[in-house]
Amino acid sequence: MMTEPPHFIPGLMQDRPLLISSLIDYAAEYHGRREIVSRAVEGGIHRITYASARDRAMKVAAALRDYGIQPGDRIGTLAWNTHRHFELFFGISGIGAILHTINPRLFEEQIHYIVRHGADRILFVDADFLPLVRRLLPYATSVEAVIVLGEASAEQSEGVDRLVDYEAWTAQHLPIPDWPAFDERAASALCYTSGTTGDPKGVLYSHRSTMLHTFAAAQKSAMNLGCDDTIIAIAPMYHANAWGMPYLAAMTGAKLVMPGPRNDAQNIVGLINEEGATFACGVPTIWTNVLEHLRQTGETIPSLDRTTIGGSAVSPAMIEALAAHGVRTLHLWGMTEMSPMGVVATKTPDVEAMPKEKQRHQLTKQGRAQFGVELKIVDEDHRALPHDGTTAGALWVRGPWIASGYYRREHEPLLDADGWFPTGDIATIDPLGYMQITDRAKDIIKSGGEWISSIELENAVVAHPDVMIAAVIGVPDLRWEERPLLIVQAVEGKALSVDAIREFLANRVARWWIPERIEFVAAMPLTATGKIRKTALREIYVAAAPSEKDETA
Ligand code: AMP
């Protein structure tokens, strides 16, 4: 709590709360005919306008209230990116209840845990998740009703009691006449981020944090969104609210396109072209697949102007491959705990003035902090390190859309004495303010007393045209303490040899970085949010037990 100074004079401006419901109101009024397009779970393409989406969100709100849902109650969703999920974002949060987006790709025990921990009263689910819900319900005693978004087959609904049909349920209600007004600091949404050790942790967003994040993310220095944009929201709504896309689309009046249950490259490329997407967001593994699809089919994506890519480091090779298709990469670094945006790699006049090659190098870094996010790097004694672009340290962040604690673990201290949050990442910050992640703290490799950046090494390897995905992990070494082990998934149909890769790396990284051991896998193990699952690789390739690691989410 801020203490009021002795001569506190309040400003005389209207104290209107920043509420998520105001976004859909604005979109309906000023961009009412703009479309929300999704690949429906039941097949085909579904179209709706912002005006009807508000109407339907207000019906959801009416139905929830009529059911007895109170502000602060948690309502779970197990759903793809579709117009119905979009309506729930506003219908649930709009009446002060908490939207709990559940990641269906987590390990099942983790899903059981988070539904129990969140104590969700209602679950909204796409029909294809009903078998999962059937297994979940015996453990989830808080769940009173399961509401199916769309039609479910007899087979899908078998054994699921408390089942309600979403369309029929909402159709029985008139939209609420107005959204309620309440304290903007009220919780709006809950998203768990999980580790292989320890229980998943709930990040509890507020209306205020979400609204401030949305204002900031729309800016030119970040995503530069406007009503002439068509956003394709590829990042799932269960991963940090699709990186804020439902809110951003409503605030800016952009057309919103959602891939529904299909995040395959064919669906994504089809939607980009059919709907004229200008802006996208997604993790690198999605773009690896999209680029491979474009290479194989010869298709193009001429409408797409730019995409934010984050969740894992984007390699310079990927940025170049997208640029060859006319797509500008906005490298983004963030966390579920940061709503998720922290930094974005956009150009400043200083960078614009650089020769092209230097510009490219600069924009492969994760980027500059957006207004509202503070960054610091510190050494092992928590002393601030210089922003010289070479000194790497533990990255800490502070700002009004960054978590201060985890849901129902509020007593566990998370921040340092000055209110900074530990990201668990290692980074450098250069004199122009561009931050670069060199490693996840737990992935860093120390060889002969010197650091090897697994990200930099991976980036060098994926520049090889026949490499699809590369991962580097540290393995114990008697002489050097640790050595990098490289694991490669080749492009389909391409054969790669250890020698060929070592030769390729010869001029690209320091000699002592080149791994002696290189292994090939048919499919790289990925986490529930599309990152490389290094714990799984360690279990296979390193005899030692896996280290604790936040990487299943
Ligand atoms: P999540 O909460 O699942 O979004 O994961 C957040 C973590 O993903 C960060 O702490 C980073 O370790 C990693 N991450 C996110 N974006 C990037 C990026 N652009 N480059 C490297 N790592 C990233």
Coordinates of C-alpha atoms and ligand atoms in Angstrom, one line a residue:
M1 CA 0.0 0.0 0.0
M2 CA 1.2 3.5 -0.9
T3 CA 1.1 5.9 2.0
E4 CA -0.3 9.3 1.3
P5 CA 2.0 12.2 1.8
P6 CA 0.9 14.8 4.3
H7 CA -0.3 17.2 1.7
F8 CA -1.8 14.8 -0.7
I9 CA -4.0 16.5 -3.3
P10 CA -5.9 14.1 -5.4
G11 CA -6.0 14.7 -9.2
L12 CA -9.4 15.7 -10.5
M13 CA -9.7 13.2 -13.2
Q14 CA -12.4 10.5 -13.5
D15 CA -11.5 7.4 -11.6
R16 CA -12.9 4.9 -14.1
P17 CA -11.6 1.4 -13.5
L18 CA -9.6 -0.4 -16.2
L19 CA -11.8 -3.4 -16.9
I20 CA -11.6 -6.1 -19.6
S21 CA -15.3 -5.7 -20.4
S22 CA -14.6 -2.2 -21.8
L23 CA -12.5 -3.8 -24.6
I24 CA -15.4 -5.8 -26.1
D25 CA -17.7 -2.8 -25.6
Y26 CA -15.3 -0.7 -27.6
A27 CA -14.9 -3.3 -30.3
A28 CA -18.6 -3.8 -30.7
E29 CA -19.3 0.0 -30.9
Y30 CA -16.4 1.1 -33.0
H31 CA -15.6 -2.0 -35.0
G32 CA -18.9 -3.8 -34.8
R33 CA -18.7 -5.3 -38.2
R34 CA -15.1 -6.4 -38.0
E35 CA -14.9 -10.2 -38.0
I36 CA -13.7 -12.9 -35.8
V37 CA -12.9 -16.0 -37.9
S38 CA -12.2 -19.4 -36.6
R39 CA -11.7 -22.9 -37.8
A40 CA -14.6 -24.6 -35.9
V41 CA -14.0 -27.7 -33.9
E42 CA -16.9 -29.3 -35.7
G43 CA -15.3 -28.4 -39.0
G44 CA -15.5 -25.6 -41.5
I45 CA -14.9 -21.9 -40.9
H46 CA -17.0 -19.9 -38.5
R47 CA -17.5 -16.1 -38.8
I48 CA -18.9 -13.7 -36.3
T49 CA -18.6 -9.9 -35.8
Y50 CA -17.5 -8.0 -32.7
A51 CA -21.0 -6.8 -32.3
S52 CA -22.4 -10.3 -32.1
A53 CA -19.5 -11.5 -30.0
R54 CA -20.3 -8.9 -27.4
D55 CA -23.9 -10.0 -27.4
R56 CA -23.0 -13.6 -27.0
A57 CA -20.4 -12.8 -24.2
M58 CA -23.2 -10.9 -22.4
K59 CA -25.4 -14.0 -22.7
V60 CA -22.6 -16.1 -21.2
A61 CA -22.4 -13.6 -18.4
A62 CA -26.2 -13.8 -17.8
A63 CA -26.1 -17.6 -17.8
L64 CA -23.2 -17.7 -15.4
R65 CA -24.9 -15.3 -13.0
D66 CA -28.2 -17.1 -13.3
Y67 CA -26.3 -20.3 -12.4
G68 CA -25.0 -18.6 -9.2
I69 CA -21.5 -17.7 -10.2
Q70 CA -20.1 -15.0 -8.0
P71 CA -17.2 -12.6 -8.6
G72 CA -13.9 -14.5 -7.8
D73 CA -15.3 -17.9 -8.7
R74 CA -12.9 -19.8 -11.0
I75 CA -14.3 -21.1 -14.3
G76 CA -12.1 -23.5 -16.3
T77 CA -11.7 -23.8 -20.0
L78 CA -10.2 -26.7 -21.9
A79 CA -10.5 -25.3 -25.3
W80 CA -8.9 -24.4 -28.6
N81 CA -8.6 -20.9 -30.1
T82 CA -12.1 -20.3 -31.4
H83 CA -14.8 -17.7 -31.3
R84 CA -16.5 -19.4 -28.3
H85 CA -13.3 -19.3 -26.3
F86 CA -13.1 -15.6 -27.2
E87 CA -16.6 -15.0 -25.9
L88 CA -15.7 -16.7 -22.6
F89 CA -12.7 -14.4 -22.2
F90 CA -15.1 -11.5 -21.9
G91 CA -18.2 -13.2 -20.5
I92 CA -16.4 -14.8 -17.5
S93 CA -14.0 -12.0 -16.6
G94 CA -16.6 -9.3 -17.4
I95 CA -18.7 -10.3 -14.4
G96 CA -15.7 -10.5 -12.1
A97 CA -15.3 -14.3 -12.2
I98 CA -11.9 -15.7 -13.0
L99 CA -11.2 -17.3 -16.4
H100 CA -8.9 -20.3 -15.8
T101 CA -7.5 -21.5 -19.1
I102 CA -6.2 -25.0 -18.8
N103 CA -3.4 -26.3 -21.0
P104 CA -4.6 -29.6 -22.3
R105 CA -1.1 -30.7 -23.4
L106 CA 0.2 -30.8 -19.9
F107 CA 0.7 -34.2 -18.2
E108 CA -2.7 -35.5 -17.1
E109 CA -1.7 -35.5 -13.4
Q110 CA -0.8 -31.8 -13.7
I111 CA -4.2 -31.1 -15.3
H112 CA -5.9 -32.9 -12.4
Y113 CA -3.8 -30.9 -9.9
I114 CA -4.5 -27.5 -11.4
V115 CA -8.3 -28.0 -11.7
R116 CA -8.3 -29.1 -8.0
H117 CA -6.0 -26.3 -7.0
G118 CA -8.0 -23.7 -8.9
A119 CA -11.2 -25.3 -7.5
D120 CA -13.0 -24.5 -10.8
R121 CA -16.8 -24.6 -10.4
I122 CA -17.6 -25.0 -14.1
L123 CA -15.6 -26.3 -17.0
F124 CA -16.1 -25.2 -20.6
V125 CA -14.7 -27.8 -22.9
D126 CA -14.3 -28.5 -26.6
A127 CA -15.9 -31.9 -27.4
D128 CA -12.6 -33.5 -28.2
F129 CA -11.4 -33.0 -24.6
L130 CA -14.4 -34.8 -23.1
P131 CA -12.6 -38.2 -22.7
L132 CA -9.9 -36.2 -20.7
V133 CA -12.7 -34.6 -18.6
R134 CA -14.2 -38.1 -17.9
R135 CA -10.9 -39.2 -16.4
L136 CA -10.5 -35.8 -14.6
L137 CA -14.0 -35.6 -12.9
P138 CA -13.5 -38.2 -10.2
Y139 CA -10.6 -36.0 -8.8
A140 CA -12.2 -32.6 -9.5
T141 CA -14.9 -32.4 -6.8
S142 CA -15.3 -28.7 -7.2
V143 CA -16.6 -29.0 -10.7
E144 CA -20.4 -28.7 -10.8
A145 CA -21.0 -28.6 -14.5
V146 CA -19.3 -29.4 -17.8
I147 CA -20.4 -27.2 -20.6
V148 CA -19.6 -28.4 -24.1
L149 CA -18.7 -25.8 -26.7
G150 CA -20.4 -27.2 -29.8
E151 CA -21.7 -30.6 -30.5
A152 CA -20.4 -33.7 -28.9
S153 CA -20.8 -37.2 -30.2
A154 CA -22.3 -40.0 -28.1
E155 CA -18.8 -41.6 -27.9
Q156 CA -17.2 -38.3 -26.7
S157 CA -19.8 -37.6 -24.0
E158 CA -19.9 -41.2 -22.7
G159 CA -19.3 -41.3 -19.0
V160 CA -19.3 -37.5 -18.5
D161 CA -22.1 -36.5 -16.2
R162 CA -23.1 -32.9 -15.4
L163 CA -23.0 -32.2 -19.2
V164 CA -24.6 -29.1 -20.6
D165 CA -24.8 -27.8 -24.2
Y166 CA -23.2 -24.4 -24.5
E167 CA -25.4 -23.1 -27.4
A168 CA -28.6 -24.3 -25.8
W169 CA -27.6 -23.0 -22.4
T170 CA -26.7 -19.5 -23.5
A171 CA -29.7 -19.2 -25.9
Q172 CA -32.0 -19.4 -22.9
H173 CA -30.6 -16.1 -21.6
L174 CA -30.9 -12.5 -22.6
P175 CA -27.6 -10.6 -22.6
I176 CA -26.9 -8.7 -19.3
P177 CA -27.8 -5.1 -19.9
D178 CA -24.5 -3.7 -18.8
W179 CA -21.2 -5.0 -17.5
P180 CA -20.7 -4.4 -13.8
A181 CA -18.1 -2.0 -12.5
F182 CA -15.7 -3.1 -9.9
D183 CA -12.1 -2.6 -8.6
E184 CA -9.7 -2.9 -11.5
R185 CA -7.2 -4.8 -9.3
A186 CA -9.7 -7.7 -9.1
A187 CA -8.4 -11.0 -10.5
S188 CA -9.5 -11.7 -14.2
A189 CA -7.7 -14.8 -15.4
L190 CA -5.6 -17.7 -14.1
C191 CA -2.9 -19.5 -16.0
Y192 CA -0.7 -22.3 -14.5
T193 CA 2.9 -22.6 -15.5
S194 CA 4.4 -25.9 -14.6
G195 CA 7.7 -27.7 -13.9
T196 CA 8.8 -31.3 -13.9
T197 CA 9.5 -31.0 -10.2
G198 CA 7.1 -29.3 -7.8
D199 CA 3.5 -28.4 -8.5
P200 CA 2.4 -26.1 -11.3
K201 CA 2.1 -22.5 -10.2
G202 CA -0.9 -20.3 -10.9
V203 CA -0.3 -16.9 -12.4
L204 CA -3.3 -14.7 -11.5
Y205 CA -3.8 -11.8 -13.8
S206 CA -5.9 -8.7 -12.8
H207 CA -8.1 -6.5 -15.0
R208 CA -5.6 -3.7 -14.4
S209 CA -2.5 -5.7 -15.3
T210 CA -4.2 -7.0 -18.5
M211 CA -5.4 -3.6 -19.6
L212 CA -2.0 -2.0 -19.1
H213 CA -0.3 -4.9 -20.9
T214 CA -2.7 -4.5 -23.8
F215 CA -2.1 -0.8 -24.1
A216 CA 1.7 -1.4 -24.1
A217 CA 1.7 -4.4 -26.5
A218 CA -0.3 -2.6 -29.2
Q219 CA 2.3 0.2 -29.4
K220 CA 4.5 0.7 -32.4
S221 CA 7.6 -0.2 -30.4
A222 CA 6.0 -3.6 -29.7
M223 CA 3.4 -5.2 -32.0
N224 CA 2.1 -2.0 -33.8
L225 CA -1.5 -3.2 -34.2
G226 CA -4.4 -1.3 -35.6
C227 CA -7.9 -1.8 -37.1
D228 CA -6.3 -2.4 -40.6
D229 CA -4.6 -5.5 -39.3
T230 CA -5.7 -9.1 -39.4
I231 CA -4.3 -11.0 -36.5
I232 CA -3.9 -14.8 -36.7
A233 CA -3.6 -15.9 -33.1
I234 CA -1.6 -19.1 -33.3
A235 CA -0.3 -19.0 -29.7
P236 CA -2.9 -21.0 -27.8
M237 CA -5.4 -19.2 -25.5
Y238 CA -4.2 -21.5 -22.7
H239 CA -0.6 -20.1 -23.0
A240 CA -0.7 -16.7 -21.4
N241 CA -4.0 -15.8 -23.0
A242 CA -2.7 -16.3 -26.6
W243 CA -0.1 -13.7 -25.6
G244 CA -2.9 -11.2 -25.1
M245 CA -4.4 -11.4 -28.7
P246 CA -8.1 -11.5 -27.7
Y247 CA -7.6 -8.3 -25.7
L248 CA -5.4 -6.7 -28.3
A249 CA -7.7 -7.5 -31.2
A250 CA -10.7 -6.0 -29.3
M251 CA -8.7 -2.9 -28.3
T252 CA -7.4 -2.2 -31.8
G253 CA -10.4 -3.4 -33.8
A254 CA -8.2 -5.8 -35.8
K255 CA -9.8 -8.7 -37.5
L256 CA -9.0 -11.8 -35.5
V257 CA -8.4 -15.2 -37.1
M258 CA -8.0 -18.4 -35.0
P259 CA -6.9 -21.8 -36.1
G260 CA -9.2 -23.8 -33.8
P261 CA -8.0 -27.3 -33.1
R262 CA -5.5 -27.4 -35.9
N263 CA -2.1 -25.8 -35.5
D264 CA -0.6 -27.7 -38.4
A265 CA 1.2 -25.7 -41.1
Q266 CA -1.3 -26.4 -43.8
N267 CA -4.2 -25.0 -41.8
I268 CA -2.1 -22.0 -40.7
V269 CA -0.9 -21.1 -44.2
G270 CA -4.4 -21.7 -45.6
L271 CA -5.9 -19.3 -43.0
I272 CA -3.2 -16.6 -43.5
N273 CA -3.9 -16.6 -47.2
E274 CA -7.7 -17.0 -47.2
E275 CA -8.2 -14.3 -44.5
G276 CA -5.3 -12.0 -45.5
A277 CA -3.5 -12.2 -42.1
T278 CA -1.0 -9.3 -41.7
F279 CA 0.2 -10.2 -38.2
A280 CA 0.8 -13.5 -36.4
C281 CA 2.2 -14.8 -33.1
G282 CA 3.6 -18.2 -32.3
V283 CA 6.5 -20.2 -30.9
P284 CA 9.5 -21.1 -33.1
T285 CA 8.5 -24.7 -33.6
I286 CA 5.3 -23.5 -35.4
W287 CA 7.3 -21.4 -37.8
T288 CA 9.8 -24.3 -38.4
N289 CA 6.8 -26.3 -39.6
V290 CA 5.3 -23.4 -41.6
L291 CA 8.6 -22.7 -43.3
E292 CA 9.1 -26.4 -44.2
H293 CA 5.6 -26.5 -45.6
L294 CA 6.2 -23.5 -47.7
R295 CA 9.4 -25.0 -49.0
Q296 CA 7.8 -28.3 -49.9
T297 CA 4.6 -26.9 -51.5
G298 CA 6.1 -23.7 -53.1
E299 CA 3.2 -21.7 -51.5
T300 CA 3.7 -18.2 -50.3
I301 CA 2.2 -16.0 -47.6
P302 CA 2.2 -12.5 -49.3
S303 CA -0.2 -10.8 -46.9
L304 CA 1.7 -11.5 -43.8
D305 CA 3.7 -8.5 -42.8
R306 CA 5.2 -9.4 -39.4
T307 CA 5.0 -12.0 -36.7
T308 CA 6.0 -12.0 -33.0
I309 CA 7.9 -15.1 -32.2
G310 CA 8.8 -16.0 -28.6
G311 CA 8.6 -18.7 -26.0
S312 CA 12.1 -19.9 -27.1
A313 CA 14.9 -18.2 -28.9
V314 CA 14.4 -17.5 -32.5
S315 CA 17.4 -18.3 -34.7
P316 CA 18.9 -15.9 -37.2
A317 CA 18.3 -18.6 -39.8
M318 CA 14.5 -18.5 -39.1
I319 CA 14.4 -14.7 -39.2
E320 CA 16.1 -14.8 -42.6
A321 CA 13.9 -17.5 -43.9
L322 CA 10.8 -15.6 -42.9
A323 CA 12.3 -12.4 -44.4
A324 CA 12.7 -14.2 -47.7
H325 CA 8.9 -14.6 -47.6
G326 CA 8.5 -10.9 -46.9
V327 CA 7.7 -11.5 -43.2
R328 CA 9.4 -9.3 -40.5
T329 CA 10.1 -11.2 -37.3
L330 CA 9.5 -9.3 -34.0
H331 CA 11.5 -11.4 -31.6
L332 CA 9.7 -11.3 -28.3
W333 CA 10.8 -12.5 -24.9
G334 CA 8.4 -12.9 -22.0
M335 CA 6.9 -15.3 -19.6
T336 CA 3.5 -16.4 -18.4
E337 CA 4.3 -14.4 -15.3
M338 CA 4.7 -11.3 -17.5
S339 CA 1.3 -11.5 -19.2
P340 CA 3.5 -12.4 -21.3
M341 CA 5.3 -9.5 -23.0
G342 CA 8.7 -8.2 -21.6
V343 CA 10.9 -7.1 -24.5
V344 CA 10.4 -6.9 -28.3
A345 CA 13.0 -6.5 -30.9
T346 CA 11.9 -3.4 -32.9
K347 CA 14.2 -0.9 -34.5
T348 CA 15.2 2.4 -32.9
P349 CA 16.7 5.2 -35.0
D350 CA 20.1 4.1 -33.8
V351 CA 19.6 0.7 -35.3
E352 CA 18.0 2.1 -38.5
A353 CA 21.2 4.0 -39.0
M354 CA 23.4 0.9 -38.8
P355 CA 24.6 -1.0 -41.9
K356 CA 22.1 -3.8 -42.8
E357 CA 24.3 -6.6 -41.5
K358 CA 24.6 -5.0 -38.1
Q359 CA 20.8 -4.3 -38.0
R360 CA 20.1 -7.9 -38.7
H361 CA 22.4 -8.9 -35.8
Q362 CA 20.8 -6.4 -33.5
L363 CA 17.3 -7.7 -34.3
T364 CA 18.1 -11.3 -33.6
K365 CA 18.4 -10.3 -29.9
Q366 CA 15.3 -10.7 -27.8
G367 CA 14.7 -6.9 -27.8
R368 CA 14.1 -3.8 -25.8
A369 CA 12.0 -3.4 -22.7
Q370 CA 8.6 -1.9 -23.4
F371 CA 7.5 1.1 -21.4
G372 CA 6.2 -0.5 -18.1
V373 CA 8.8 -3.2 -17.9
E374 CA 12.1 -2.7 -16.0
L375 CA 15.0 -5.1 -16.5
K376 CA 18.2 -5.7 -14.5
I377 CA 21.0 -8.2 -14.7
V378 CA 22.8 -9.2 -11.5
D379 CA 25.8 -11.3 -10.5
E380 CA 25.7 -14.2 -7.9
D381 CA 25.8 -11.6 -5.1
H382 CA 22.8 -9.8 -6.5
R383 CA 25.0 -6.8 -7.6
A384 CA 23.8 -5.0 -10.7
L385 CA 25.9 -5.8 -13.8
P386 CA 26.7 -3.3 -16.6
H387 CA 24.7 -3.0 -19.8
D388 CA 27.6 -3.5 -22.1
G389 CA 26.2 -6.2 -24.3
T390 CA 28.8 -8.8 -23.2
T391 CA 28.4 -9.2 -19.4
A392 CA 25.8 -11.9 -18.7
G393 CA 23.9 -12.2 -15.5
A394 CA 20.6 -13.4 -13.9
L395 CA 17.7 -11.4 -15.4
W396 CA 15.2 -9.8 -13.0
V397 CA 12.1 -7.8 -14.0
R398 CA 9.6 -5.4 -12.5
G399 CA 6.4 -3.8 -13.7
P400 CA 2.6 -3.6 -13.3
W401 CA 1.8 -6.6 -15.5
I402 CA 4.4 -8.9 -13.8
A403 CA 3.5 -11.5 -11.1
S404 CA 4.1 -10.6 -7.5
G405 CA 3.3 -14.1 -6.2
Y406 CA 1.5 -17.3 -7.2
Y407 CA -2.1 -18.2 -6.6
R408 CA -2.7 -19.7 -3.2
R409 CA 1.1 -19.6 -2.6
E410 CA 1.0 -15.9 -1.7
H411 CA 3.0 -16.5 1.5
E412 CA 6.0 -17.8 -0.4
P413 CA 8.4 -14.9 -1.0
L414 CA 9.0 -14.4 -4.7
L415 CA 10.4 -10.9 -5.3
D416 CA 13.6 -9.4 -4.0
A417 CA 13.5 -6.5 -1.4
D418 CA 13.0 -3.9 -4.2
G419 CA 10.1 -5.8 -5.8
W420 CA 12.0 -7.5 -8.7
F421 CA 10.9 -10.9 -10.1
P422 CA 13.6 -13.5 -10.9
T423 CA 13.1 -14.8 -14.4
G424 CA 15.5 -17.8 -14.2
D425 CA 17.0 -16.6 -17.5
I426 CA 20.6 -15.4 -18.1
A427 CA 21.0 -12.4 -20.3
T428 CA 23.1 -9.5 -21.5
I429 CA 21.8 -6.0 -22.1
D430 CA 23.7 -3.8 -24.6
P431 CA 24.2 0.0 -24.4
L432 CA 21.2 0.5 -26.8
G433 CA 19.0 -1.4 -24.4
Y434 CA 18.6 -4.6 -26.4
M435 CA 18.5 -7.6 -24.1
Q436 CA 19.7 -11.0 -25.3
I437 CA 19.0 -14.3 -23.5
T438 CA 22.1 -16.5 -23.5
D439 CA 20.5 -19.3 -21.6
R440 CA 17.9 -20.5 -19.2
A441 CA 19.9 -20.6 -15.9
K442 CA 19.3 -24.3 -15.6
D443 CA 20.5 -25.0 -19.2
I444 CA 23.8 -23.1 -19.1
I445 CA 26.9 -25.2 -19.9
K446 CA 30.3 -24.6 -18.2
S447 CA 33.2 -26.2 -20.0
G448 CA 36.7 -25.8 -18.8
G449 CA 35.6 -22.9 -16.6
E450 CA 34.1 -21.0 -19.5
W451 CA 30.4 -20.6 -20.5
I452 CA 28.9 -22.0 -23.6
S453 CA 25.6 -20.6 -24.6
S454 CA 23.3 -23.4 -25.6
I455 CA 21.1 -21.0 -27.5
E456 CA 24.0 -19.6 -29.6
L457 CA 25.2 -23.1 -30.4
E458 CA 21.7 -24.2 -31.4
N459 CA 21.3 -21.1 -33.6
A460 CA 24.5 -21.9 -35.4
V461 CA 23.4 -25.5 -36.0
V462 CA 19.9 -24.7 -37.3
A463 CA 21.5 -22.5 -40.0
H464 CA 22.3 -25.8 -41.7
P465 CA 19.6 -26.2 -44.4
D466 CA 19.1 -29.9 -43.6
V467 CA 18.6 -29.3 -39.8
M468 CA 15.0 -28.9 -38.7
I469 CA 15.5 -28.6 -34.9
A470 CA 18.6 -28.6 -32.7
A471 CA 19.1 -28.9 -29.0
V472 CA 22.2 -28.6 -26.9
I473 CA 22.5 -30.0 -23.4
G474 CA 25.5 -30.2 -21.0
V475 CA 26.9 -33.6 -20.2
P476 CA 29.4 -34.3 -17.4
D477 CA 33.0 -34.5 -18.6
L478 CA 36.0 -35.7 -16.6
R479 CA 38.5 -33.4 -18.2
W480 CA 36.3 -30.3 -19.0
E481 CA 33.7 -30.6 -16.2
E482 CA 31.0 -30.3 -18.9
R483 CA 30.8 -30.6 -22.6
P484 CA 27.9 -29.7 -25.0
L485 CA 26.0 -32.6 -26.5
L486 CA 24.1 -31.8 -29.7
I487 CA 20.8 -33.5 -30.6
V488 CA 19.5 -32.9 -34.1
Q489 CA 16.2 -33.6 -35.9
A490 CA 17.0 -33.5 -39.6
V491 CA 14.6 -32.1 -42.2
E492 CA 12.4 -35.0 -43.4
G493 CA 14.2 -37.1 -46.0
K494 CA 17.6 -35.6 -45.4
A495 CA 20.5 -37.6 -44.0
L496 CA 23.1 -35.8 -41.9
S497 CA 26.4 -37.0 -40.5
V498 CA 28.3 -36.0 -37.4
D499 CA 31.3 -34.9 -39.6
A500 CA 29.1 -32.8 -41.8
I501 CA 27.7 -30.9 -38.8
R502 CA 31.1 -30.5 -37.2
E503 CA 32.5 -29.2 -40.4
F504 CA 29.5 -26.8 -40.8
L505 CA 30.2 -25.4 -37.3
A506 CA 33.9 -25.0 -37.8
N507 CA 33.7 -21.3 -39.0
R508 CA 30.6 -20.4 -37.1
V509 CA 31.5 -20.9 -33.4
A510 CA 34.6 -21.1 -31.3
R511 CA 36.5 -24.3 -31.9
W512 CA 36.1 -25.4 -28.3
W513 CA 32.3 -25.1 -28.5
I514 CA 32.0 -27.7 -31.2
P515 CA 30.4 -30.8 -29.7
E516 CA 32.2 -34.1 -29.9
R517 CA 29.0 -36.0 -29.4
I518 CA 26.1 -35.5 -31.8
E519 CA 22.9 -37.6 -31.7
F520 CA 20.1 -37.7 -34.2
V521 CA 16.4 -38.1 -33.3
A522 CA 13.4 -38.6 -35.5
A523 CA 11.2 -36.2 -33.5
M524 CA 12.4 -33.8 -30.9
P525 CA 10.5 -34.0 -27.6
L526 CA 8.5 -30.8 -27.1
T527 CA 6.7 -29.3 -24.1
A528 CA 3.1 -28.4 -23.8
T529 CA 3.9 -25.0 -25.2
G530 CA 6.1 -26.2 -28.0
K531 CA 9.6 -25.7 -26.4
I532 CA 12.3 -28.3 -26.6
R533 CA 11.9 -30.6 -23.5
K534 CA 15.5 -30.7 -22.4
T535 CA 14.7 -32.7 -19.3
A536 CA 13.6 -35.6 -21.5
L537 CA 16.8 -35.3 -23.5
R538 CA 18.9 -35.3 -20.3
E539 CA 17.0 -38.4 -19.1
I540 CA 18.0 -40.2 -22.4
Y541 CA 21.5 -38.9 -22.9
V542 CA 22.8 -38.1 -19.4
A543 CA 23.0 -40.8 -16.8
A544 CA 22.4 -38.3 -14.0
A545 CA 18.8 -37.6 -12.9
P546 CA 17.2 -34.6 -14.6
S547 CA 17.7 -31.3 -12.9
E548 CA 14.6 -29.5 -11.6
K549 CA 13.4 -27.5 -14.6
D550 CA 10.4 -25.4 -15.5
E551 CA 9.8 -26.7 -18.9
T552 CA 6.7 -28.7 -19.3
A553 CA 4.4 -25.7 -19.7
Ligands
AMP1 P1 6.5 -19.4 -20.5 O1 6.1 -18.9 -19.2 O2 6.0 -20.8 -20.9 O3 6.1 -18.4 -21.6 O4 8.1 -19.5 -20.5 C1 8.9 -18.4 -20.2 C2 10.3 -18.7 -20.5 O5 10.5 -19.1 -21.9 C3 11.3 -17.6 -20.3 O6 11.7 -17.5 -19.0 C4 12.4 -18.0 -21.2 O7 13.3 -19.0 -20.6 C5 11.7 -18.7 -22.4 N1 11.6 -17.7 -23.5 C6 10.5 -17.0 -23.8 N2 10.7 -16.2 -24.9 C7 12.0 -16.4 -25.2 C8 12.8 -15.9 -26.3 N3 12.4 -15.1 -27.2 N4 14.1 -16.4 -26.3 C9 14.6 -17.3 -25.4 N5 13.8 -17.8 -24.4 C10 12.6 -17.4 -24.3

